[in-house]
mmCIF file of C-alpha atoms in Angstrom:
data_model
loop_
_atom_site.group_PDB
_atom_site.id
_atom_site.type_symbol
_atom_site.label_atom_id
_atom_site.label_comp_id
_atom_site.label_asym_id
_atom_site.label_seq_id
_atom_site.Cartn_x
_atom_site.Cartn_y
_atom_site.Cartn_z
ATOM 1 C CA UNK A 1 98.089 108.207 77.973
ATOM 2 C CA UNK A 2 100.489 108.645 80.383
ATOM 3 C CA UNK A 3 104.160 110.376 79.805
ATOM 4 C CA UNK A 4 107.257 110.023 80.953
ATOM 5 C CA UNK A 5 110.169 112.504 80.719
ATOM 6 C CA UNK A 6 113.891 111.932 81.095
ATOM 7 C CA UNK A 7 115.062 115.529 80.427
ATOM 8 C CA UNK A 8 119.162 114.634 80.424
ATOM 9 C CA UNK A 9 119.677 112.655 77.148
ATOM 10 C CA UNK A 10 123.748 112.270 78.082
ATOM 11 C CA UNK A 11 125.232 112.461 81.247
ATOM 12 C CA UNK A 12 129.050 111.218 82.285
ATOM 13 C CA UNK A 13 130.581 110.689 85.617
ATOM 14 C CA UNK A 14 134.047 110.057 86.944
ATOM 15 C CA UNK A 15 134.561 106.251 87.884
ATOM 16 C CA UNK A 16 133.699 105.915 91.626
ATOM 17 C CA UNK A 17 131.722 108.882 91.823
ATOM 18 C CA UNK A 18 127.865 109.575 92.365
ATOM 19 C CA UNK A 19 125.396 110.413 89.398
ATOM 20 C CA UNK A 20 121.586 111.146 89.737
ATOM 21 C CA UNK A 21 119.655 110.628 86.733
ATOM 22 C CA UNK A 22 116.087 112.286 86.653
ATOM 23 C CA UNK A 23 112.671 111.095 85.455
ATOM 24 C CA UNK A 24 109.075 112.902 85.921
ATOM 25 C CA UNK A 25 105.883 111.046 85.013
ATOM 26 C CA UNK A 26 102.557 112.610 84.365
ATOM 27 C CA UNK A 27 99.431 110.658 85.714
ATOM 28 C CA UNK A 28 96.263 110.899 87.678
ATOM 29 C CA UNK A 29 96.305 107.613 88.595
ATOM 30 C CA UNK A 30 97.494 106.644 92.339
ATOM 31 C CA UNK A 31 97.957 103.007 91.644
ATOM 32 C CA UNK A 32 101.310 102.311 89.706
ATOM 33 C CA UNK A 33 104.523 101.060 89.384
ATOM 34 C CA UNK A 34 107.828 102.755 88.137
ATOM 35 C CA UNK A 35 110.838 100.826 87.010
ATOM 36 C CA UNK A 36 114.479 101.865 85.958
ATOM 37 C CA UNK A 37 115.843 99.952 83.206
ATOM 38 C CA UNK A 38 119.817 99.530 82.088
ATOM 39 C CA UNK A 39 120.589 99.061 78.282
ATOM 40 C CA UNK A 40 124.325 98.429 78.022
ATOM 41 C CA UNK A 41 125.858 99.214 74.236
ATOM 42 C CA UNK A 42 124.857 96.334 71.902
ATOM 43 C CA UNK A 43 123.408 94.061 74.952
ATOM 44 C CA UNK A 44 120.073 93.076 76.354
ATOM 45 C CA UNK A 45 117.892 95.455 78.472
ATOM 46 C CA UNK A 46 117.830 94.607 82.193
ATOM 47 C CA UNK A 47 115.713 95.407 85.218
ATOM 48 C CA UNK A 48 117.922 98.115 87.541
ATOM 49 C CA UNK A 49 115.259 98.805 90.219
ATOM 50 C CA UNK A 50 111.066 99.186 90.878
ATOM 51 C CA UNK A 51 109.237 101.158 93.280
ATOM 52 C CA UNK A 52 105.352 100.361 93.910
ATOM 53 C CA UNK A 53 104.026 104.240 94.085
ATOM 54 C CA UNK A 54 101.901 103.020 97.600
ATOM 55 C CA UNK A 55 105.394 102.717 99.269
ATOM 56 C CA UNK A 56 106.805 105.717 100.803
ATOM 57 C CA UNK A 57 110.121 104.087 101.217
ATOM 58 C CA UNK A 58 112.750 104.287 98.414
ATOM 59 C CA UNK A 59 113.710 101.229 96.541
ATOM 60 C CA UNK A 60 117.681 100.158 96.800
ATOM 61 C CA UNK A 61 119.351 97.828 95.103
ATOM 62 C CA UNK A 62 123.091 97.471 96.259
ATOM 63 C CA UNK A 63 124.554 100.813 94.645
ATOM 64 C CA UNK A 64 121.129 101.840 92.985
ATOM 65 C CA UNK A 65 118.475 103.601 94.865
ATOM 66 C CA UNK A 66 116.004 105.830 93.951
ATOM 67 C CA UNK A 67 114.459 109.100 94.997
ATOM 68 C CA UNK A 68 111.006 109.094 94.466
ATOM 69 C CA UNK A 69 108.729 111.861 95.061
ATOM 70 C CA UNK A 70 105.050 111.070 94.636
ATOM 71 C CA UNK A 71 103.868 114.372 94.989
ATOM 72 C CA UNK A 72 106.238 115.932 92.514
ATOM 73 C CA UNK A 73 105.930 112.563 89.963
ATOM 74 C CA UNK A 74 109.275 112.066 90.279
ATOM 75 C CA UNK A 75 111.563 109.439 90.298
ATOM 76 C CA UNK A 76 115.149 109.617 90.042
ATOM 77 C CA UNK A 77 118.053 106.844 90.023
ATOM 78 C CA UNK A 78 121.101 107.662 92.377
ATOM 79 C CA UNK A 79 124.236 105.333 91.177
ATOM 80 C CA UNK A 80 126.649 105.461 93.918
ATOM 81 C CA UNK A 81 130.376 104.392 93.178
ATOM 82 C CA UNK A 82 129.939 104.376 89.623
ATOM 83 C CA UNK A 83 131.820 101.571 87.816
ATOM 84 C CA UNK A 84 132.772 100.944 84.199
ATOM 85 C CA UNK A 85 130.155 98.335 83.688
ATOM 86 C CA UNK A 86 127.410 101.126 84.478
ATOM 87 C CA UNK A 87 128.024 102.693 81.285
ATOM 88 C CA UNK A 88 124.651 102.116 79.404
ATOM 89 C CA UNK A 89 121.335 103.697 78.501
ATOM 90 C CA UNK A 90 119.024 104.148 81.169
ATOM 91 C CA UNK A 91 115.225 104.237 80.705
ATOM 92 C CA UNK A 92 112.600 105.024 82.962
ATOM 93 C CA UNK A 93 109.172 103.160 83.024
ATOM 94 C CA UNK A 94 105.627 103.485 84.226
ATOM 95 C CA UNK A 95 102.830 101.296 84.502
ATOM 96 C CA UNK A 96 99.565 101.698 85.533
ATOM 97 C CA UNK A 97 98.348 98.839 87.826
ATOM 98 C CA UNK A 98 94.724 99.466 86.724
ATOM 99 C CA UNK A 99 94.859 99.151 83.352
ATOM 100 C CA UNK A 100 96.725 96.071 82.691
ATOM 101 C CA UNK A 101 100.630 95.717 82.012
ATOM 102 C CA UNK A 102 101.420 98.273 79.238
ATOM 103 C CA UNK A 103 104.495 99.972 80.241
ATOM 104 C CA UNK A 104 105.347 103.794 79.205
ATOM 105 C CA UNK A 105 108.576 104.543 78.651
ATOM 106 C CA UNK A 106 110.983 107.509 78.557
ATOM 107 C CA UNK A 107 113.540 108.578 76.018
ATOM 108 C CA UNK A 108 116.217 107.426 77.870
ATOM 109 C CA UNK A 109 119.493 108.992 79.390
ATOM 110 C CA UNK A 110 122.780 107.681 77.992
ATOM 111 C CA UNK A 111 125.292 107.462 80.872
ATOM 112 C CA UNK A 112 128.966 107.405 80.189
ATOM 113 C CA UNK A 113 131.661 106.496 83.114
ATOM 114 C CA UNK A 114 134.748 107.800 82.689
ATOM 115 C CA UNK A 115 137.830 106.040 83.834
ATOM 116 C CA UNK B 1 116.326 82.894 84.385
ATOM 117 C CA UNK B 2 113.902 84.330 81.835
ATOM 118 C CA UNK B 3 115.182 84.004 78.235
ATOM 119 C CA UNK B 4 113.499 86.022 75.484
ATOM 120 C CA UNK B 5 114.610 84.937 72.247
ATOM 121 C CA UNK B 6 114.375 86.871 69.355
ATOM 122 C CA UNK B 7 115.240 85.166 65.764
ATOM 123 C CA UNK B 8 117.611 87.592 64.408
ATOM 124 C CA UNK B 9 120.220 90.289 65.404
ATOM 125 C CA UNK B 10 120.672 91.998 62.225
ATOM 126 C CA UNK B 11 118.286 92.049 59.288
ATOM 127 C CA UNK B 12 118.355 93.666 56.154
ATOM 128 C CA UNK B 13 115.457 93.557 53.759
ATOM 129 C CA UNK B 14 113.936 95.668 50.891
ATOM 130 C CA UNK B 15 111.169 97.799 50.410
ATOM 131 C CA UNK B 16 108.189 96.325 49.764
ATOM 132 C CA UNK B 17 109.148 92.656 51.192
ATOM 133 C CA UNK B 18 107.008 91.339 54.115
ATOM 134 C CA UNK B 19 108.784 90.843 56.892
ATOM 135 C CA UNK B 20 108.665 88.792 60.043
ATOM 136 C CA UNK B 21 110.267 88.928 63.547
ATOM 137 C CA UNK B 22 109.944 86.288 65.540
ATOM 138 C CA UNK B 23 110.158 86.399 69.417
ATOM 139 C CA UNK B 24 110.080 83.215 72.041
ATOM 140 C CA UNK B 25 109.986 83.362 75.751
ATOM 141 C CA UNK B 26 110.313 80.072 77.756
ATOM 142 C CA UNK B 27 108.784 81.282 81.166
ATOM 143 C CA UNK B 28 105.282 80.923 80.590
ATOM 144 C CA UNK B 29 104.400 84.592 80.631
ATOM 145 C CA UNK B 30 100.990 85.873 79.551
ATOM 146 C CA UNK B 31 102.310 89.116 78.098
ATOM 147 C CA UNK B 32 104.127 89.823 75.421
ATOM 148 C CA UNK B 33 104.945 93.087 73.432
ATOM 149 C CA UNK B 34 106.688 94.866 70.366
ATOM 150 C CA UNK B 35 108.693 97.677 70.683
ATOM 151 C CA UNK B 36 110.655 99.758 68.608
ATOM 152 C CA UNK B 37 113.867 101.887 69.835
ATOM 153 C CA UNK B 38 114.854 105.011 67.845
ATOM 154 C CA UNK B 39 117.343 107.521 69.150
ATOM 155 C CA UNK B 40 115.924 110.569 71.167
ATOM 156 C CA UNK B 41 112.333 108.488 71.055
ATOM 157 C CA UNK B 42 113.028 106.034 73.637
ATOM 158 C CA UNK B 43 110.636 102.865 73.319
ATOM 159 C CA UNK B 44 107.411 103.118 71.458
ATOM 160 C CA UNK B 45 104.986 99.913 71.941
ATOM 161 C CA UNK B 46 103.970 98.998 68.784
ATOM 162 C CA UNK B 47 101.695 96.289 69.607
ATOM 163 C CA UNK B 48 101.164 93.738 72.734
ATOM 164 C CA UNK B 49 99.112 90.429 73.595
ATOM 165 C CA UNK B 50 97.441 89.410 77.142
ATOM 166 C CA UNK B 51 97.129 85.541 75.700
ATOM 167 C CA UNK B 52 96.586 83.267 72.808
ATOM 168 C CA UNK B 53 95.409 84.944 69.604
ATOM 169 C CA UNK B 54 94.805 87.784 71.673
ATOM 170 C CA UNK B 55 96.605 91.663 70.368
ATOM 171 C CA UNK B 56 95.909 95.107 71.477
ATOM 172 C CA UNK B 57 97.293 98.237 69.453
ATOM 173 C CA UNK B 58 100.283 100.448 71.238
ATOM 174 C CA UNK B 59 100.948 103.572 70.208
ATOM 175 C CA UNK B 60 102.271 103.160 66.820
ATOM 176 C CA UNK B 61 100.675 100.071 65.213
ATOM 177 C CA UNK B 62 100.544 101.561 61.669
ATOM 178 C CA UNK B 63 101.966 99.419 59.034
ATOM 179 C CA UNK B 64 102.281 96.129 61.543
ATOM 180 C CA UNK B 65 100.562 93.314 62.262
ATOM 181 C CA UNK B 66 101.160 90.673 64.957
ATOM 182 C CA UNK B 67 100.439 86.713 65.497
ATOM 183 C CA UNK B 68 100.289 84.822 68.601
ATOM 184 C CA UNK B 69 99.308 81.334 67.526
ATOM 185 C CA UNK B 70 101.165 79.777 70.674
ATOM 186 C CA UNK B 71 101.905 81.290 74.320
ATOM 187 C CA UNK B 72 105.310 81.192 74.114
ATOM 188 C CA UNK B 73 105.998 82.793 70.560
ATOM 189 C CA UNK B 74 104.955 86.570 69.370
ATOM 190 C CA UNK B 75 105.684 87.478 65.665
ATOM 191 C CA UNK B 76 105.646 90.923 64.426
ATOM 192 C CA UNK B 77 105.034 90.953 60.792
ATOM 193 C CA UNK B 78 105.775 94.347 58.333
ATOM 194 C CA UNK B 79 103.262 94.126 55.666
ATOM 195 C CA UNK B 80 105.417 95.560 53.090
ATOM 196 C CA UNK B 81 108.555 96.952 54.310
ATOM 197 C CA UNK B 82 109.354 100.659 54.150
ATOM 198 C CA UNK B 83 112.621 102.546 54.662
ATOM 199 C CA UNK B 84 111.081 104.322 57.677
ATOM 200 C CA UNK B 85 110.535 101.247 59.525
ATOM 201 C CA UNK B 86 114.470 100.923 59.937
ATOM 202 C CA UNK B 87 114.791 100.647 63.397
ATOM 203 C CA UNK B 88 115.563 98.659 66.500
ATOM 204 C CA UNK B 89 112.643 96.137 67.416
ATOM 205 C CA UNK B 90 112.762 94.494 71.135
ATOM 206 C CA UNK B 91 110.414 92.008 71.943
ATOM 207 C CA UNK B 92 109.326 91.728 75.503
ATOM 208 C CA UNK B 93 107.392 89.410 77.908
ATOM 209 C CA UNK B 94 105.747 89.281 81.573
ATOM 210 C CA UNK B 95 103.486 87.619 83.952
ATOM 211 C CA UNK B 96 100.205 89.274 83.865
ATOM 212 C CA UNK B 97 99.929 90.329 87.334
ATOM 213 C CA UNK B 98 100.733 93.985 87.920
ATOM 214 C CA UNK B 99 104.209 94.816 89.362
ATOM 215 C CA UNK B 100 105.887 92.322 87.184
ATOM 216 C CA UNK B 101 108.944 93.568 85.240
ATOM 217 C CA UNK B 102 109.483 92.989 81.646
ATOM 218 C CA UNK B 103 111.956 90.790 80.535
ATOM 219 C CA UNK B 104 113.556 92.048 77.069
ATOM 220 C CA UNK B 105 115.192 90.018 74.451
ATOM 221 C CA UNK B 106 118.482 91.084 72.551
ATOM 222 C CA UNK B 107 116.607 92.990 69.963
ATOM 223 C CA UNK B 108 116.954 92.864 66.208
ATOM 224 C CA UNK B 109 118.060 95.557 63.918
ATOM 225 C CA UNK B 110 116.355 95.810 61.091
ATOM 226 C CA UNK B 111 117.609 97.984 57.745
ATOM 227 C CA UNK B 112 115.067 98.487 55.195
ATOM 228 C CA UNK B 113 116.718 99.650 51.980
#
């Protein structure tokens, strides 16, 4: 089984500042996808950004970007210009393309944006 | 937009009861998933399904079963509820093809007394 590790259970950031959430994973596969999901308090989990392992270019979605280091098996999420609405639990997830569509999630990082 | 609907946001049941959690998606997704979310443990997969009447065990299937009689509906069943099954339960769905993200419901917070 794949493992996904998020080593920061809780983080905080000042509004308008930049924060980076870390994620590492363990796999022997070469063909996979990585995702970051956001779960606001008492609200639905939604996709923030995804990265295909064969693409070297880091994915970007507005204020959200990733630093994908395939050799190091690292997939961090950078949030720029943090907003109060970014306060949420963030989950990193791994999907092995060759074995179907099962996702493996990390334990999550609780991010608080401080006004 | 994809809509994944879970039948209850909050549910309270008693030990030993048979509990049904229902999930319906409206996007013709082949895959459907049931997760359990506990603080410090993240999301753990209970069961998933690739097609009607098909099911696969996830990481923590013990004490649970599932049913998928129609493509849009995936039910999670606690055969005899126990207090250690008190948790948040999340349903998700996705297309079968790889790289497709999972779409989640709002979750059901289940308390077993």
